[in-house]
Tab-separated table of C-alpha atoms in Angstrom:
chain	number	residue	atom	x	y	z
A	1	UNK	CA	0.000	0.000	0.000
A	2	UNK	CA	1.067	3.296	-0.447
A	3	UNK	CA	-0.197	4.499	2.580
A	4	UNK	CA	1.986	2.945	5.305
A	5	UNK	CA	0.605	0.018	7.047
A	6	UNK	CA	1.182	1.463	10.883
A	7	UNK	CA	-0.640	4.748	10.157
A	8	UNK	CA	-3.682	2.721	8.302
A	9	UNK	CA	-4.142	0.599	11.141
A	10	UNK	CA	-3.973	3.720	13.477
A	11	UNK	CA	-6.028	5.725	11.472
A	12	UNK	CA	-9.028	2.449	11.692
A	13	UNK	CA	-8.174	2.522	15.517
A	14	UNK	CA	-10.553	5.554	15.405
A	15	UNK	CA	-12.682	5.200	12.602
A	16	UNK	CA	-15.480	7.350	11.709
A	17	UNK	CA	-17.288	9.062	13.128
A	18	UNK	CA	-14.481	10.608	16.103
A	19	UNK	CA	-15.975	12.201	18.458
A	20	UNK	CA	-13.595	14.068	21.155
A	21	UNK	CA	-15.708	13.147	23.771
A	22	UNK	CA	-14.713	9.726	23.367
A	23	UNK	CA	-10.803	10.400	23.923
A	24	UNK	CA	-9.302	8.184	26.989
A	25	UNK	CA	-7.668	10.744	29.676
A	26	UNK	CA	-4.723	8.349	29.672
A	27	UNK	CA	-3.805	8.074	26.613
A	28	UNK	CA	-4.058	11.681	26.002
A	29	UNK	CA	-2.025	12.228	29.000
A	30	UNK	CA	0.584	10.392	27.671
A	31	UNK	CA	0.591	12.226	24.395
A	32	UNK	CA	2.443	15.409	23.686
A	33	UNK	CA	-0.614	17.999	23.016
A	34	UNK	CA	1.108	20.280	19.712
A	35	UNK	CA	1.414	24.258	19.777
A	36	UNK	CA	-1.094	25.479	17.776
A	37	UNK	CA	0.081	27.164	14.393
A	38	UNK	CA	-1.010	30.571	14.197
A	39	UNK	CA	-0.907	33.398	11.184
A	40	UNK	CA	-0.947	37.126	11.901
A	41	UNK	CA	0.824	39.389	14.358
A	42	UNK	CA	1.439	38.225	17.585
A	43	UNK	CA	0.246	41.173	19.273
A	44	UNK	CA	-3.218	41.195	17.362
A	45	UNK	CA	-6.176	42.508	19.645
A	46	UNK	CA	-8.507	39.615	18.736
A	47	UNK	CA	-7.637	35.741	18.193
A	48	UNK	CA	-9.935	33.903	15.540
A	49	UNK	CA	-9.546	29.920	15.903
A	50	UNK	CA	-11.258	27.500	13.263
A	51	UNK	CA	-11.970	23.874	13.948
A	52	UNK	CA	-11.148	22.439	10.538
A	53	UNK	CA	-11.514	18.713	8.970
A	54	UNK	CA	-9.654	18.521	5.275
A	55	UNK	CA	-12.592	16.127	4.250
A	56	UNK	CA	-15.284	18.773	5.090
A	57	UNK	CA	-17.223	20.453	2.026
A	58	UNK	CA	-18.210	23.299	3.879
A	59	UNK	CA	-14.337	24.278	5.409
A	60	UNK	CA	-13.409	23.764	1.952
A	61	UNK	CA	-16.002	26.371	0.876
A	62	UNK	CA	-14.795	28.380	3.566
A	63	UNK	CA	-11.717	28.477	2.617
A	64	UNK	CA	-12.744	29.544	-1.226
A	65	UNK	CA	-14.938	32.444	-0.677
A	66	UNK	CA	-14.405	33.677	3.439
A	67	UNK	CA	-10.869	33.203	3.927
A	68	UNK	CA	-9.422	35.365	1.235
A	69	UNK	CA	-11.404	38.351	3.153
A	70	UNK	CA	-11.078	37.254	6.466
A	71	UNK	CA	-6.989	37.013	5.886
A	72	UNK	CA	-6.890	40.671	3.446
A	73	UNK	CA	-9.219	42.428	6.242
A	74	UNK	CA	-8.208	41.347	9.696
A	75	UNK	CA	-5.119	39.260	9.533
A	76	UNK	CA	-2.824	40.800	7.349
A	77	UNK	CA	-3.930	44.100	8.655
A	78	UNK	CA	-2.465	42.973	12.179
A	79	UNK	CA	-6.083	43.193	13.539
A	80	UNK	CA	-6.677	39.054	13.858
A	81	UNK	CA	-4.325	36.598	15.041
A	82	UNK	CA	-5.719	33.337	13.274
A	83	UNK	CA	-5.212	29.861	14.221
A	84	UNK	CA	-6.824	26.232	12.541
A	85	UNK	CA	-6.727	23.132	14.820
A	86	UNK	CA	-7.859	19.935	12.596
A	87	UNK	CA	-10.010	17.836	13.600
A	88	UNK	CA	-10.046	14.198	12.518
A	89	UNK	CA	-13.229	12.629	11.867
A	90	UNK	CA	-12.345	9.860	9.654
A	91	UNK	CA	-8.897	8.287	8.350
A	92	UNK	CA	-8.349	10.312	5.797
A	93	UNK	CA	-8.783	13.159	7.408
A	94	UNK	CA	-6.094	11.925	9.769
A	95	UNK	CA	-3.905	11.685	6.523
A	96	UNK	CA	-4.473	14.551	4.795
A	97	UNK	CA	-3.895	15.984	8.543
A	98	UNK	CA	-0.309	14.051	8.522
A	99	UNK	CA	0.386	15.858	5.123
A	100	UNK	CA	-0.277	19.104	6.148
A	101	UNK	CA	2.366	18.988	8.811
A	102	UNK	CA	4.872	16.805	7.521
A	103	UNK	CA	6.707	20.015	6.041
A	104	UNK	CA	6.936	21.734	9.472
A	105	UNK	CA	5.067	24.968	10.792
A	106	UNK	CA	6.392	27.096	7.944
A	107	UNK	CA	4.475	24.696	5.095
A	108	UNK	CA	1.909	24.020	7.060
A	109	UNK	CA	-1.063	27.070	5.967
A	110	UNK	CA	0.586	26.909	2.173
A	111	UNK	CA	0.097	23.050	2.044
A	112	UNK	CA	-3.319	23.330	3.907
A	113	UNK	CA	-5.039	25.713	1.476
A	114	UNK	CA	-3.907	22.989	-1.460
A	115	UNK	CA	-6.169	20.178	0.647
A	116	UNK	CA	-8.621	22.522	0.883
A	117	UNK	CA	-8.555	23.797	-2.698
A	118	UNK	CA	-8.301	20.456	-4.226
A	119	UNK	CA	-10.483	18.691	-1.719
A	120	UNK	CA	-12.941	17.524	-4.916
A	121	UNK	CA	-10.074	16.111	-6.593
A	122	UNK	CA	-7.590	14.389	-4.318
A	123	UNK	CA	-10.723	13.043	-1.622
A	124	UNK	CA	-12.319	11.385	-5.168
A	125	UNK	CA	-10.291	7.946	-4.867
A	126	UNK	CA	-12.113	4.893	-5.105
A	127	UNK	CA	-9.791	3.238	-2.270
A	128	UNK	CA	-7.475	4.410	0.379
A	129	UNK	CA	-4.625	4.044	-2.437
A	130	UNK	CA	-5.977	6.063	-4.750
A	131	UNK	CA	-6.483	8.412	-2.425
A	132	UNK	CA	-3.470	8.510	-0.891
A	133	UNK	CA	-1.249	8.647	-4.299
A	134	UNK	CA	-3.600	11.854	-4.411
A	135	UNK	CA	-1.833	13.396	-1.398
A	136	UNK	CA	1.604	12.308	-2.493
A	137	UNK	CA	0.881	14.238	-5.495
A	138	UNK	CA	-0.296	17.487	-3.599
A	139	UNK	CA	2.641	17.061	-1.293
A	140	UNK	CA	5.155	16.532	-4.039
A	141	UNK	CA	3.841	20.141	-5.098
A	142	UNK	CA	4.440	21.556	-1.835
A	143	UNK	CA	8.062	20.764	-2.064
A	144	UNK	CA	8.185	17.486	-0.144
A	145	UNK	CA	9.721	13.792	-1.276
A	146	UNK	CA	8.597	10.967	-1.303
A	147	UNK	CA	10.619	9.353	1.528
A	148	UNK	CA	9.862	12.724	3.772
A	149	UNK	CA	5.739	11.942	3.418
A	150	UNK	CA	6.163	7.909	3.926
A	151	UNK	CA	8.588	8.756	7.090
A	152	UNK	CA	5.363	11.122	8.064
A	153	UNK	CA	2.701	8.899	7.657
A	154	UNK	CA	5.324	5.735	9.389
A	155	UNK	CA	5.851	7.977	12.458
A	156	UNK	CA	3.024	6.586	14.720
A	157	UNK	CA	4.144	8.890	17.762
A	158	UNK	CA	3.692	12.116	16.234
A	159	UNK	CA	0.150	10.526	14.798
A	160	UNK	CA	-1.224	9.448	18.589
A	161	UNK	CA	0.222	13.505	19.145
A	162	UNK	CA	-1.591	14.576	16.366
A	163	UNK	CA	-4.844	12.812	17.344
A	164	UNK	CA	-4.440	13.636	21.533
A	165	UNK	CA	-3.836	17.554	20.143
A	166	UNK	CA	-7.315	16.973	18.026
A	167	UNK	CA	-9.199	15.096	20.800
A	168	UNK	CA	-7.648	17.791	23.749
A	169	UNK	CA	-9.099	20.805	21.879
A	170	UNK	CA	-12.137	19.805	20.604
A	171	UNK	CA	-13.278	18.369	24.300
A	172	UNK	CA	-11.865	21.729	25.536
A	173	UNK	CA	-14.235	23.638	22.767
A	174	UNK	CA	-17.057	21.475	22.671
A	175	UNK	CA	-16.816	21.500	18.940
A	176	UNK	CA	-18.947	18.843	17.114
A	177	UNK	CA	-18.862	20.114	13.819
A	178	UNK	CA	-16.686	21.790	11.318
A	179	UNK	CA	-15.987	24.726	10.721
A	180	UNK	CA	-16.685	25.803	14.114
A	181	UNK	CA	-15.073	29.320	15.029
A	182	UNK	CA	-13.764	30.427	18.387
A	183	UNK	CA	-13.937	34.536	18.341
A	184	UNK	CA	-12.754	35.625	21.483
A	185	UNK	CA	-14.615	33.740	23.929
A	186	UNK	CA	-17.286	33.346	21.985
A	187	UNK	CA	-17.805	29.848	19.837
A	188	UNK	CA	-19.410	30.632	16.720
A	189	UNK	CA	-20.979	28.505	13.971
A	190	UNK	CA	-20.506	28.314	10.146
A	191	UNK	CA	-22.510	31.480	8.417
A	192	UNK	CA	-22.122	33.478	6.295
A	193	UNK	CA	-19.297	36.298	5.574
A	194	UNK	CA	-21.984	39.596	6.381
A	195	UNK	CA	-22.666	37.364	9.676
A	196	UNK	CA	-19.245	36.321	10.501
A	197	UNK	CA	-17.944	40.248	9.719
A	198	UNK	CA	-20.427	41.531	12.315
A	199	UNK	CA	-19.725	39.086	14.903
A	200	UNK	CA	-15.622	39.783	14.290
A	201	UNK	CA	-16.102	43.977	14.455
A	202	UNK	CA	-18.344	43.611	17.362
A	203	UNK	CA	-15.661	41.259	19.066
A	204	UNK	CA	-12.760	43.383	18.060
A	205	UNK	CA	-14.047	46.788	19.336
A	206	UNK	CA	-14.797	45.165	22.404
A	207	UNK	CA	-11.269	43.796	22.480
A	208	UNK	CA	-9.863	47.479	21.510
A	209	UNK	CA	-11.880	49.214	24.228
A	210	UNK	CA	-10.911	46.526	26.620
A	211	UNK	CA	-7.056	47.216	25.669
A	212	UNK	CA	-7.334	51.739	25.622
């Protein structure tokens, strides 16, 4: 198989659907839970995160029409710090998931928006193969080998991190469904852009006039 045998089985360890209640304190415990990945300055006055799954239509659709504003009007202005957490619902998920980090933090947004972009394409395989020689592809146009991915997907301890990270936040959050958005304190649902705008200018003057 292309996909390596060790990550497969891990990946079915969990199949779907995962919910993050059902994590086991114990293993979790035992599991390094990952820094989160952020974009946007460090010193922003409002933090934005999005619960993401690579296999979800509507975080793909997201990420084609309300991310390209969201990043132009609030992140790169220095306004919105901006973080995505995956979540892994089913195995693939969990692979495209491996992908996305297998080229290290600095890859990690550029080689995200490709899942996301060519979700339609890459998540059509008729079998777990097919699939996965889709993600070698999109990886192999992010700049990474083909011993670096196998060497990702073979690495079972930063998988179980991967999956304790996924399972510790989304318990933490409450999130069931993706995309779920954390503005502030406030957990917001999927909606659309006019919505999500208000919600963000409301949350951002209160986080100016909290900061003056």
């Amino acid at each position: 198989m292309l996909m390596r045998s060790a990550v497969a089985a891990f990946a079915l360890a969990f199949a779907a659907p995962v919910l993050a209640q059902e994590a086991a304190p114990a293993e979790e415990a035992q599991s390094q839970i990952l820094p989160d990945i952020a974009q946007g300055a460090e010193d922003a006055p409002l933090t934005i995160v999005e619960y993401a799954s690579f296999t979800c239509g509507h975080c793909a659709n997201f990420h084609a029409e309300n991310w390209p504003k969201l990043k132009a009007e609030y992140v790169d202005t220095g306004k919105v710090r901006f973080i995505q957490r995956d979540i892994y619902f089913d195995q693939v998920g969990l692979w495209a998931g491996i992908l996305a980090r297998c080229g290290g933090d600095d890859k990690y947004y550029a080689v995200s928006d490709m899942l996301f972009d060519e979700q339609s394409e890459w998540i059509a395989g008729g079998s777990g193969d097919e699939i996965a020689a889709n993600l070698r592809r999109i990886g192999l146009k992010a700049g990474m080998t083909e011993e670096q991915m196998t060497a990702c997907w073979d690495d079972t301890a930063k998988v179980e991190q991967l999956v304790a990270t996924f399972q510790h936040n989304a318990t933490e959050d409450a999130v069931e469904a993706t995309p779920t958005f954390i503005i502030g304190d406030d957990k917001v649902s999927n909606q659309s852009w006019e919505d999500l705008k208000e919600i963000i200018d409301t949350k951002l003057a209160e986080a100016e006039g909290a900061a003056n």
